[in-house]
PDB file of C-alpha atoms in Angstrom:
ATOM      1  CA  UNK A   1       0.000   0.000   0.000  1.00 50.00           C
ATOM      2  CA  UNK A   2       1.326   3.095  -1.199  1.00 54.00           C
ATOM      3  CA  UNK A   3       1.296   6.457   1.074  1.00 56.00           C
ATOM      4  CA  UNK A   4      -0.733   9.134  -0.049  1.00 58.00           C
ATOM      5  CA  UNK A   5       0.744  12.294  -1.033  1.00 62.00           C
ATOM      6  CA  UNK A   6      -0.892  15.572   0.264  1.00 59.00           C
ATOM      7  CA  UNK A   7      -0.092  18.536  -2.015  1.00 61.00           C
ATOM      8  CA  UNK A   8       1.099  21.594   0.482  1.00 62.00           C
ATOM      9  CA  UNK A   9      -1.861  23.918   1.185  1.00 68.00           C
ATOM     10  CA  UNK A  10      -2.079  27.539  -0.268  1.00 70.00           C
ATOM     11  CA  UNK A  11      -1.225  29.833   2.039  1.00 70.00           C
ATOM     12  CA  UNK A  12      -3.879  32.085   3.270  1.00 68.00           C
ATOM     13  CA  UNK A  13      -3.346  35.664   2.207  1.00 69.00           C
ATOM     14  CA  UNK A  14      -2.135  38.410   5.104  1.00 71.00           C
ATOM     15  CA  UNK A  15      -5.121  39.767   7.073  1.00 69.00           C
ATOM     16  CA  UNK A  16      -5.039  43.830   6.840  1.00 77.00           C
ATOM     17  CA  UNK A  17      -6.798  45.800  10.083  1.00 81.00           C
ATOM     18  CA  UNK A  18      -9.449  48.255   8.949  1.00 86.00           C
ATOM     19  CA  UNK A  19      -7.585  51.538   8.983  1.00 90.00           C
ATOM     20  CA  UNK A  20      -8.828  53.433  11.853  1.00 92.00           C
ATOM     21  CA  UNK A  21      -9.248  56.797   8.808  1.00 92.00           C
ATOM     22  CA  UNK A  22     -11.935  54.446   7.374  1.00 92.00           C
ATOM     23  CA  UNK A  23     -13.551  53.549  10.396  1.00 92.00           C
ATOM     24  CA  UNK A  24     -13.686  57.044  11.606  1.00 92.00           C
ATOM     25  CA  UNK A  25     -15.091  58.240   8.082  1.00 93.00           C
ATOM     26  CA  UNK A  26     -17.762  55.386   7.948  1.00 91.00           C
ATOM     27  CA  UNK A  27     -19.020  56.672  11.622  1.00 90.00           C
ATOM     28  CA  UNK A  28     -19.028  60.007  10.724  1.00 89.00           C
ATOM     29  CA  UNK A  29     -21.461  59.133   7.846  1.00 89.00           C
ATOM     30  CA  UNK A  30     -23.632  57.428   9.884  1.00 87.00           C
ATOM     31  CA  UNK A  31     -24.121  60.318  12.009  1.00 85.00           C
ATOM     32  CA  UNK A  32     -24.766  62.438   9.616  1.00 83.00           C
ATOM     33  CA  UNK A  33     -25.931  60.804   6.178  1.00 84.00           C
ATOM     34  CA  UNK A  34     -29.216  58.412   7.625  1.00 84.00           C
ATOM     35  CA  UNK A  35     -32.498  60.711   7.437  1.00 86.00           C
ATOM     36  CA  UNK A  36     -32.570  61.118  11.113  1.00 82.00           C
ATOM     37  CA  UNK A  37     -28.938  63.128  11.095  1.00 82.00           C
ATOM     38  CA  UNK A  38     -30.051  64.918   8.312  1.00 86.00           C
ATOM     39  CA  UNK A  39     -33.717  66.079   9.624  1.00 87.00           C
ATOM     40  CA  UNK A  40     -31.669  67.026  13.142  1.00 84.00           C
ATOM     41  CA  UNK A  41     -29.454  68.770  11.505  1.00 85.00           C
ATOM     42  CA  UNK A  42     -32.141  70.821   9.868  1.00 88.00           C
ATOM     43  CA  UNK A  43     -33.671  71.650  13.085  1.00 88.00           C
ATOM     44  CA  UNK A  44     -30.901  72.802  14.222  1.00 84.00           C
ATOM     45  CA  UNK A  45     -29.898  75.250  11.350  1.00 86.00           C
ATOM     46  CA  UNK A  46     -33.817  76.437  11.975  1.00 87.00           C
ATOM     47  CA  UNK A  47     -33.131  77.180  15.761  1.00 86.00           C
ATOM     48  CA  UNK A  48     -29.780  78.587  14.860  1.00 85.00           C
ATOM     49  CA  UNK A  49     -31.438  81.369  12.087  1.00 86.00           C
ATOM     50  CA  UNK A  50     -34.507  81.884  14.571  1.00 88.00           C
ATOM     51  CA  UNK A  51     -32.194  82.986  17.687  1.00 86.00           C
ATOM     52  CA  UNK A  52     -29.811  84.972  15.017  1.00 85.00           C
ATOM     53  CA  UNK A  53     -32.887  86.750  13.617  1.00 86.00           C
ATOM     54  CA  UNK A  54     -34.342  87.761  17.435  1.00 87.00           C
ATOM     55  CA  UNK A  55     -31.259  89.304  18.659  1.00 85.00           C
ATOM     56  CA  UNK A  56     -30.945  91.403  15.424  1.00 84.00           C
ATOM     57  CA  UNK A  57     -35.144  92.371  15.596  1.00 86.00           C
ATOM     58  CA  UNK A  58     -34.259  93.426  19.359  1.00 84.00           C
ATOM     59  CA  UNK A  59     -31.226  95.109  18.011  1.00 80.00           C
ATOM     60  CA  UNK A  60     -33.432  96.710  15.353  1.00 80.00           C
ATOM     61  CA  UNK A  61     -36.172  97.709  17.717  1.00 82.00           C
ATOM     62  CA  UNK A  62     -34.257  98.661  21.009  1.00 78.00           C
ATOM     63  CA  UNK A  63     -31.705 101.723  20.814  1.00 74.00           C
ATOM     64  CA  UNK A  64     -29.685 101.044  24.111  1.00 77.00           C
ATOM     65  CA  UNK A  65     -29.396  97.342  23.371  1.00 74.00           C
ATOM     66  CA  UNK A  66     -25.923  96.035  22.034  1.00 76.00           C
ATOM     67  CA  UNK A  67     -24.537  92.443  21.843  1.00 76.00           C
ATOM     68  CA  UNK A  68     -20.435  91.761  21.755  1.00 79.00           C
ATOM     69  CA  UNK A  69     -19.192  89.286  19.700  1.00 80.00           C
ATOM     70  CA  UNK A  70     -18.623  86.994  23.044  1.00 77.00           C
ATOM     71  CA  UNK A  71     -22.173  87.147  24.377  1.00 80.00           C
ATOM     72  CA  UNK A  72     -23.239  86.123  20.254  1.00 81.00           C
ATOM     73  CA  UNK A  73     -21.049  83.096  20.741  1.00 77.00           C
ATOM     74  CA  UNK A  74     -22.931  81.730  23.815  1.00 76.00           C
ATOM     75  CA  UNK A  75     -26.165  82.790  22.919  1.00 79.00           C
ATOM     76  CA  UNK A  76     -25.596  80.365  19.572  1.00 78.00           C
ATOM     77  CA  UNK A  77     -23.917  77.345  21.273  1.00 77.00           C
ATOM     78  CA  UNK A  78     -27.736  76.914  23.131  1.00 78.00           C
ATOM     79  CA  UNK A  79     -29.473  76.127  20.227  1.00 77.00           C
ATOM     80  CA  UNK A  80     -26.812  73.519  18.965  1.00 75.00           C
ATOM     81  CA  UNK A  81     -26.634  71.908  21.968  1.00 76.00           C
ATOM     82  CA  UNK A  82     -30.333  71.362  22.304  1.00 78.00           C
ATOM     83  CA  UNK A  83     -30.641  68.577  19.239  1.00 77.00           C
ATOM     84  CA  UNK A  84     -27.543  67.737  18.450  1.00 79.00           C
ATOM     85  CA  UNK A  85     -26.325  64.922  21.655  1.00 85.00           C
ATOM     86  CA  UNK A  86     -29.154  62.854  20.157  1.00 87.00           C
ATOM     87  CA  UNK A  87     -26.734  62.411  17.708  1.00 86.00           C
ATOM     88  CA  UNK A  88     -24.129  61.083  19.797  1.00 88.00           C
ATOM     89  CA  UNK A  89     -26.507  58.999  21.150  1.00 91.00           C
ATOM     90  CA  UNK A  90     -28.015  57.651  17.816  1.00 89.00           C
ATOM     91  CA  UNK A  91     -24.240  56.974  16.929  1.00 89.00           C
ATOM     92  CA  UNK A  92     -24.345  53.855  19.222  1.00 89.00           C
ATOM     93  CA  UNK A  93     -27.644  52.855  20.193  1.00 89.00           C
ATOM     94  CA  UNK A  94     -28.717  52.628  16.382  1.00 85.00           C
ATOM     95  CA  UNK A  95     -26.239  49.437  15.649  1.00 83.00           C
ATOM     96  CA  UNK A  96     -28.226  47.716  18.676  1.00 80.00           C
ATOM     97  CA  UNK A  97     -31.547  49.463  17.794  1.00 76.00           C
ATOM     98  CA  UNK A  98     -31.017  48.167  14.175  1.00 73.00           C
ATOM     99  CA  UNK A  99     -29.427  45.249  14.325  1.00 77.00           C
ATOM    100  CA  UNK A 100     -26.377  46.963  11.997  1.00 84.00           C
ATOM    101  CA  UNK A 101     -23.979  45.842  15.227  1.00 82.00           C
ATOM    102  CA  UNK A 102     -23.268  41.801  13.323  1.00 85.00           C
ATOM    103  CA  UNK A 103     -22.034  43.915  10.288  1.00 86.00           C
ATOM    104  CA  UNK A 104     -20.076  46.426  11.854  1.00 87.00           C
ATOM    105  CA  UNK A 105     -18.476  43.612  14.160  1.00 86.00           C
ATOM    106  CA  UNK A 106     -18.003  41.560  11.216  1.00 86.00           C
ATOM    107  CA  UNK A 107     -16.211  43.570   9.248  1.00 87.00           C
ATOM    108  CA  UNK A 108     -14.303  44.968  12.604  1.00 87.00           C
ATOM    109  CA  UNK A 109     -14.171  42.669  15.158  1.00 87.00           C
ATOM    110  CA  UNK A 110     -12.382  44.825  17.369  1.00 89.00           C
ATOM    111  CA  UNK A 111     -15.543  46.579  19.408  1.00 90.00           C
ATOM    112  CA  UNK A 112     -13.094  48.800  21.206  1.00 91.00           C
ATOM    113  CA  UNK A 113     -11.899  50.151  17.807  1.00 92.00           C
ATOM    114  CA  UNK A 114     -15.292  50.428  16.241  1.00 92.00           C
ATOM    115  CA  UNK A 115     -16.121  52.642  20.083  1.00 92.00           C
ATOM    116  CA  UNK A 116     -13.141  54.652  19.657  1.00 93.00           C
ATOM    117  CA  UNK A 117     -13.997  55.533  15.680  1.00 93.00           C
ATOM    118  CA  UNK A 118     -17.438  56.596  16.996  1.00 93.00           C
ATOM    119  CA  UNK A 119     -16.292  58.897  20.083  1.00 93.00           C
ATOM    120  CA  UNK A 120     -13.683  60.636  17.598  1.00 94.00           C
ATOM    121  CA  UNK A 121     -16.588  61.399  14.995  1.00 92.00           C
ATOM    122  CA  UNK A 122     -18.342  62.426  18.066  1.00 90.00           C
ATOM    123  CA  UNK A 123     -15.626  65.119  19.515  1.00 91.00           C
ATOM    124  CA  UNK A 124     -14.884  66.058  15.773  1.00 92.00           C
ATOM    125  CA  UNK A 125     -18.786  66.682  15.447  1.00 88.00           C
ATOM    126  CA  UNK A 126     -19.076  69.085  18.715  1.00 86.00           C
ATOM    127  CA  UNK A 127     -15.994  70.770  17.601  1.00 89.00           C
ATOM    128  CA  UNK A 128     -17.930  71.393  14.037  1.00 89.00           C
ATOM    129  CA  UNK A 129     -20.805  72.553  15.509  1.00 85.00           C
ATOM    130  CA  UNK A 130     -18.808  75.063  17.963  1.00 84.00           C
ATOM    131  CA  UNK A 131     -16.931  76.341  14.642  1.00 87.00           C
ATOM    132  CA  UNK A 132     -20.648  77.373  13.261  1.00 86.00           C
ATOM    133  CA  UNK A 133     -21.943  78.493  15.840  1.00 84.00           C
ATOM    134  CA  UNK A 134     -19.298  81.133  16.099  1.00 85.00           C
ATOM    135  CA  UNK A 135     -19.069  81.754  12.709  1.00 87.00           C
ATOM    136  CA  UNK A 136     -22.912  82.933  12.841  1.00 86.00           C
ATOM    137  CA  UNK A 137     -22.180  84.607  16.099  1.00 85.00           C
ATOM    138  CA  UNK A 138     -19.101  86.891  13.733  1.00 87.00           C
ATOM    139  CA  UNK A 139     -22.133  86.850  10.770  1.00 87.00           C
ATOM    140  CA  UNK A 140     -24.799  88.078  13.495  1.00 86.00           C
ATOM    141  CA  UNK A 141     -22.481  90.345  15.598  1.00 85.00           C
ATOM    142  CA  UNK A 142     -21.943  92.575  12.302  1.00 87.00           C
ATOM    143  CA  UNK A 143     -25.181  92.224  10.923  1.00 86.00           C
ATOM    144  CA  UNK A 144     -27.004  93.557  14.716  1.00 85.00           C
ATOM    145  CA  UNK A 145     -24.513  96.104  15.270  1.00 84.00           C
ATOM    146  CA  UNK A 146     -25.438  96.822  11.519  1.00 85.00           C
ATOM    147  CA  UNK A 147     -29.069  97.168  12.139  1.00 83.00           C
ATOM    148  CA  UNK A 148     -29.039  98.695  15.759  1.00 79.00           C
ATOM    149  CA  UNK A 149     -26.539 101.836  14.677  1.00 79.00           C
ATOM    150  CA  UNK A 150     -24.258 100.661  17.057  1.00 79.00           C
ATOM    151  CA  UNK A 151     -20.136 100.009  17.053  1.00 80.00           C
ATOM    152  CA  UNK A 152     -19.683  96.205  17.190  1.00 79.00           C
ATOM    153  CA  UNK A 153     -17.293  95.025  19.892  1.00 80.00           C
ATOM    154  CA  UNK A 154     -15.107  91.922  18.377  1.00 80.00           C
ATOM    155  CA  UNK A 155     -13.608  90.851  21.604  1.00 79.00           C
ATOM    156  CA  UNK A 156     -13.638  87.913  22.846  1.00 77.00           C
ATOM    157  CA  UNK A 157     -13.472  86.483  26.592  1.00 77.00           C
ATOM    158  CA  UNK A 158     -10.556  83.467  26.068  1.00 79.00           C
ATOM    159  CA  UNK A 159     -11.425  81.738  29.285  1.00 79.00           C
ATOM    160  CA  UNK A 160     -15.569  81.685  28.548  1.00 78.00           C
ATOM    161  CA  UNK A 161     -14.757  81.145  25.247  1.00 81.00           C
ATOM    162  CA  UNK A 162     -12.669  77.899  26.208  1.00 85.00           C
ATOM    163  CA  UNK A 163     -15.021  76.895  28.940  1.00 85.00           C
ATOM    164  CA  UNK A 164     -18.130  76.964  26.640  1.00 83.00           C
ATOM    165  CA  UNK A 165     -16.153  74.661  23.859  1.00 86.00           C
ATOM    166  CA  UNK A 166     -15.289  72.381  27.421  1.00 89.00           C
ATOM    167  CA  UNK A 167     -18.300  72.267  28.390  1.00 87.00           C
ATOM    168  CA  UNK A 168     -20.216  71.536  25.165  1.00 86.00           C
ATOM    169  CA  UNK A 169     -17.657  68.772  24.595  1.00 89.00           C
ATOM    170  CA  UNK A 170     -18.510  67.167  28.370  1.00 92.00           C
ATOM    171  CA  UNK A 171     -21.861  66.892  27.627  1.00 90.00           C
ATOM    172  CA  UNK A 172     -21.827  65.334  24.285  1.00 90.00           C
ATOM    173  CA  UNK A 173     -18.930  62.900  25.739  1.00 93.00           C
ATOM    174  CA  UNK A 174     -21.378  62.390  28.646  1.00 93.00           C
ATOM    175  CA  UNK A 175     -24.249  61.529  25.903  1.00 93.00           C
ATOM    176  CA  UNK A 176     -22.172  59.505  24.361  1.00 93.00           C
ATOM    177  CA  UNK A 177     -20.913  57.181  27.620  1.00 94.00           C
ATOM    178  CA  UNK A 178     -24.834  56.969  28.918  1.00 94.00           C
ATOM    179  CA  UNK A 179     -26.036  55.330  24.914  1.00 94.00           C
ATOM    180  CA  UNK A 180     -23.235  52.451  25.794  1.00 93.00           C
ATOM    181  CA  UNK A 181     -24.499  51.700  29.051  1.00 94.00           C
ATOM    182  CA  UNK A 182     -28.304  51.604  28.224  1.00 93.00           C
ATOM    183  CA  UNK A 183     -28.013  50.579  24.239  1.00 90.00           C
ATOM    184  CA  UNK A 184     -31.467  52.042  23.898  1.00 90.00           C
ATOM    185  CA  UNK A 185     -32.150  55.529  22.249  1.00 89.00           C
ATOM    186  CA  UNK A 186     -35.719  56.153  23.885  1.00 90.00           C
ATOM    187  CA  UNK A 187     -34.392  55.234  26.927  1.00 92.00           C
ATOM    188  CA  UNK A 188     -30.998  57.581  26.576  1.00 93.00           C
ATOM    189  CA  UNK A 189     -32.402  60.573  25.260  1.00 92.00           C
ATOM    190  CA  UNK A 190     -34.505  60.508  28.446  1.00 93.00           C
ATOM    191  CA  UNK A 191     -31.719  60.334  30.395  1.00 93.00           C
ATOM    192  CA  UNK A 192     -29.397  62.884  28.753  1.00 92.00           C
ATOM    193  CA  UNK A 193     -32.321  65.589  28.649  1.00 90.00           C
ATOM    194  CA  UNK A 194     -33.225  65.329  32.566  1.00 91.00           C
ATOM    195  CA  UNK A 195     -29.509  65.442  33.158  1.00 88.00           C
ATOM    196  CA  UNK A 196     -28.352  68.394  31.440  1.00 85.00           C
ATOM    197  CA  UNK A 197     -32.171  70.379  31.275  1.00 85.00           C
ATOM    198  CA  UNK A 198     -34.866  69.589  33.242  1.00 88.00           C
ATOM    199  CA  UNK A 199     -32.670  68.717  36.730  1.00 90.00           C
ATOM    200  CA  UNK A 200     -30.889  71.987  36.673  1.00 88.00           C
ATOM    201  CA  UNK A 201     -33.731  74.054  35.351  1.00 85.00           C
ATOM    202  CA  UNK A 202     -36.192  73.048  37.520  1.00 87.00           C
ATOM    203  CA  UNK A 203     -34.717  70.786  40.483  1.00 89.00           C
ATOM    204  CA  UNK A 204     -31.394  72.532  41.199  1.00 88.00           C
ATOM    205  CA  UNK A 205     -32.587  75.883  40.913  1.00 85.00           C
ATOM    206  CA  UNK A 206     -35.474  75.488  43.195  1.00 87.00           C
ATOM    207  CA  UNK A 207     -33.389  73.418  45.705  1.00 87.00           C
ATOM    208  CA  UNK A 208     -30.847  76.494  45.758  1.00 82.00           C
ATOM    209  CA  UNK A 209     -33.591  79.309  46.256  1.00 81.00           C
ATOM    210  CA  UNK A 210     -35.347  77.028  49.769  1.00 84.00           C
ATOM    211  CA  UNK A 211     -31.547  75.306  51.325  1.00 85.00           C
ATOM    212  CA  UNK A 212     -28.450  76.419  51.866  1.00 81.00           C
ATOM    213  CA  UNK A 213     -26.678  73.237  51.997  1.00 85.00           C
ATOM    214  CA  UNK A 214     -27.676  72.987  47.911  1.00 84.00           C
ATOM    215  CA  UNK A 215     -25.240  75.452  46.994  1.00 83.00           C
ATOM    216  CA  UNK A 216     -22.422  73.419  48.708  1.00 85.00           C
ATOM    217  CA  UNK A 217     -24.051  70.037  47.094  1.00 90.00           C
ATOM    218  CA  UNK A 218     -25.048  70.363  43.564  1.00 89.00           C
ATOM    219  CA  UNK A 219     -21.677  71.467  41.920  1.00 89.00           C
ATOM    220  CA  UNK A 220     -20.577  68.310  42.971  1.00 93.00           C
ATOM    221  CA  UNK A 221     -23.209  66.330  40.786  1.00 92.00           C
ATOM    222  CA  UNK A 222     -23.804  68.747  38.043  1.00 91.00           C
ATOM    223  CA  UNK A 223     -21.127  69.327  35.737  1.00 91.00           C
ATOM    224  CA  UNK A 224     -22.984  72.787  34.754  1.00 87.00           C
ATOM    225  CA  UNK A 225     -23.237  74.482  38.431  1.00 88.00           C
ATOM    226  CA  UNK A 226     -19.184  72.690  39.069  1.00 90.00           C
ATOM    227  CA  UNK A 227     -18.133  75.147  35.899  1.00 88.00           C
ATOM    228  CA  UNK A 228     -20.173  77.928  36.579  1.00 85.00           C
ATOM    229  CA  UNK A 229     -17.786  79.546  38.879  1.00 84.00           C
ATOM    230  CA  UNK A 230     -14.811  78.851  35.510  1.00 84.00           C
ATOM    231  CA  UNK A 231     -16.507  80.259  33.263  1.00 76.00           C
ATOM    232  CA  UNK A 232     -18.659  82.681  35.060  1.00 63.00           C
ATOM    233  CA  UNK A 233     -17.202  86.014  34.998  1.00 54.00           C
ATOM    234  CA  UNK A 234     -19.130  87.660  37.009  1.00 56.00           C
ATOM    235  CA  UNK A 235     -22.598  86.082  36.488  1.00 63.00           C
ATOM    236  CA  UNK A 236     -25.210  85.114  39.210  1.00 64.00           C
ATOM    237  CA  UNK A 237     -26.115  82.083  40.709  1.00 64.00           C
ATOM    238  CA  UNK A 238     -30.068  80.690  40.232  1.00 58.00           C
ATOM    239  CA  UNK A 239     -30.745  82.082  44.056  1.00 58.00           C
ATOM    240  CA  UNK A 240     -29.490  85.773  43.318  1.00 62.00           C
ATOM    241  CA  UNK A 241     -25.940  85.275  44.740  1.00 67.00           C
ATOM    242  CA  UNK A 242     -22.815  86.152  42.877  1.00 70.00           C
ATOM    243  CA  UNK A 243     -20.580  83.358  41.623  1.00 72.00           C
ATOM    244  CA  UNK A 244     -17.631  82.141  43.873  1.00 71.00           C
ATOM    245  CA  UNK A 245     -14.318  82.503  42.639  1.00 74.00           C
ATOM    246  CA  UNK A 246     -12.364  79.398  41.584  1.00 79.00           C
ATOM    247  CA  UNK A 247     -11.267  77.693  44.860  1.00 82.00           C
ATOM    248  CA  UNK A 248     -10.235  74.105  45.779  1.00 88.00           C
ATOM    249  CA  UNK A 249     -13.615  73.263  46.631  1.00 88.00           C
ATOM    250  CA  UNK A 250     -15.219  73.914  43.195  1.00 88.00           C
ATOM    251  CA  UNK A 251     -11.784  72.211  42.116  1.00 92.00           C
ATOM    252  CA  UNK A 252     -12.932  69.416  43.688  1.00 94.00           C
ATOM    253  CA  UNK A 253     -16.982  69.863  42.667  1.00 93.00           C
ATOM    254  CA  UNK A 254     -15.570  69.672  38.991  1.00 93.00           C
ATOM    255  CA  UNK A 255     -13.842  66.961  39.116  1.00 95.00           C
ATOM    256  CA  UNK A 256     -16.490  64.918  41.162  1.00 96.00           C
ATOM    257  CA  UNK A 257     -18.745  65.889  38.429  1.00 95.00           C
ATOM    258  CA  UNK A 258     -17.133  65.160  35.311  1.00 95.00           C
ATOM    259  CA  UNK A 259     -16.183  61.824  36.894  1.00 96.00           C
ATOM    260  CA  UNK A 260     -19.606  61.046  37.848  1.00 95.00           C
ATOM    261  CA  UNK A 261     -21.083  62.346  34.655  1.00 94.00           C
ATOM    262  CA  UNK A 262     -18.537  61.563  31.415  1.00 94.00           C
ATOM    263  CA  UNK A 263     -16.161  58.812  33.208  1.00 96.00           C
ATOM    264  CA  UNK A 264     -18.466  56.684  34.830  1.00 96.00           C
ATOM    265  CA  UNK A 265     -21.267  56.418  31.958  1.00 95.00           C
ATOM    266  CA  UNK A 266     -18.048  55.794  29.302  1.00 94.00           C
ATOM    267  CA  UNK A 267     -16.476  53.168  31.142  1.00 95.00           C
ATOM    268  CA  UNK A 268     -19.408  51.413  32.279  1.00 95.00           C
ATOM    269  CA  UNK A 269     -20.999  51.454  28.521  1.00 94.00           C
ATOM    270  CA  UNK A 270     -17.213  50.020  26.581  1.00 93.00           C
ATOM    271  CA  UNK A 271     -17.705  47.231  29.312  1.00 93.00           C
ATOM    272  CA  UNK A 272     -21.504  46.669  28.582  1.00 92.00           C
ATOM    273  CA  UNK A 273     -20.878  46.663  24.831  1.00 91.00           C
ATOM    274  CA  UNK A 274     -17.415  44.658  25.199  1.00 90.00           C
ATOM    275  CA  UNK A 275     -19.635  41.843  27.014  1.00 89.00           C
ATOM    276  CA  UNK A 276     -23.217  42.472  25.299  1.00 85.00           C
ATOM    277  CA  UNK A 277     -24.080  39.218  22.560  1.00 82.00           C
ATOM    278  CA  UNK A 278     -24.606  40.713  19.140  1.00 76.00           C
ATOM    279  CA  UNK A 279     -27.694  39.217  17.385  1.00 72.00           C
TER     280      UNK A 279
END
């Protein structure tokens, strides 16, 4: 009996990783090319144009009013940041929501990677938006100052200026950790939208006008009252008091904030989607 020859196998050709440029450019598409991007993005533009057009009719209609090119800036950051963290949250939920995860994963099956493309597009996305926003803020300060008969002022406050693009970048971050750990849009934009609206509008604020121990409390578990005193030059607290300067303790409030708000809700969602089955 003879032995049987086996002919040598072909060699299976080199496996290339996904470049992580592709990935990113994919997830930025699917923010922003689906009908759902598109139609928030839309809104947005509208509430951008609508707050442009009242400050310049109050400009037109009151003489002593005048607007400087750093109040413009933060007026227009509001209406961005009203719509747009559904888009960091439709960024991951709508793989799970969709059932697009078994594609993604299959063509990447490095979740962490895939996570990391999407929280990129997501900083490079806030970053956008703050870019527009003062854009129309130069657009509106010239066009009100135009319209009023006043001299446009064209400075700018660094520090606000730095704290606003902070703080607009938190929250979307923040957005973005809380749709990992509940994988459920409904369910997220809930979430986000008592966090960073209804609780401080309506809960914080009325807890700091009937206690006093709310003023020492809440910066600690609201990342907007912890930057206040940053970024506040000046400004008033909800209960009529003036901001505190920058101390240790509002050091400390900060950082107990952003840790319980944006590292907390990140970690806790890359280990839910890490472990979660994809079907």
């Amino acid at each position: 009996m003879s032995a049987v020859s086996v002919a040598p196998s072909t060699p299976l050709p080199a496996v290339t990783k996904v470049p992580f440029g592709r990935l990113l450019l994919v997830e930025w598409r699917k923010m922003t090319d689906t009908r759902a991007g598109r139609a928030l993005l839309i809104i947005s533009a509208g509430m951008l144009l609508l707050a442009m057009g009242i400050v310049v009719l109050v400009a037109a209609l009151n003489d002593t009013f005048s607007l400087g090119l750093s109040a413009w800036s933060s007026i227009l950051t509001i209406p961005l940041s009203l719509l747009t963290p559904v888009l960091a949250i439709m960024i991951v939920t709508q793989e799970w929501g969709q059932r697009t995860n078994m594609v993604t994963f299959s063509l990447e099956p490095s979740r962490l990677r895939v996570m990391a493309a999407k929280l990129v597009a997501v900083v490079a996305f806030a970053l956008a938006l703050i870019a527009v926003a003062l854009l129309c803020g130069i657009v509106g300060n010239a066009l009100a100052a135009a319209v009023g008969g006043y001299d446009a002022s064209w400075s700018i406050d660094g520090q606000v200026l730095g704290w606003s693009i902070a703080q607009q970048l938190l929250y979307f971050v923040s957005a973005f950790g809380i749709a990992m750990c509940l994988l459920s849009t409904p369910f997220s934009i809930v979430v986000v939208y008592v966090d960073q609206l209804l609780l401080p509008l309506m809960v914080w604020s009325t807890l700091y006008f009937i206690f006093d121990w709310a003023a020492d409390l809440i910066p600690f578990i609201d990342m907007g009252y912890a930057m206040a005193p940053f970024m506040g030059a000046g400004g008033m607290m909800p209960d009529g008091t003036q901001l505190p300067d920058p101390g240790t303790q509002q050091v400390l409030a900060l950082i107990c904030s952003i840790f319980l708000w944006v590292v907390v809700p990140v970690v806790l969602g890359a280990y839910r989607v890490l472990k979660s089955e994809v079907k």
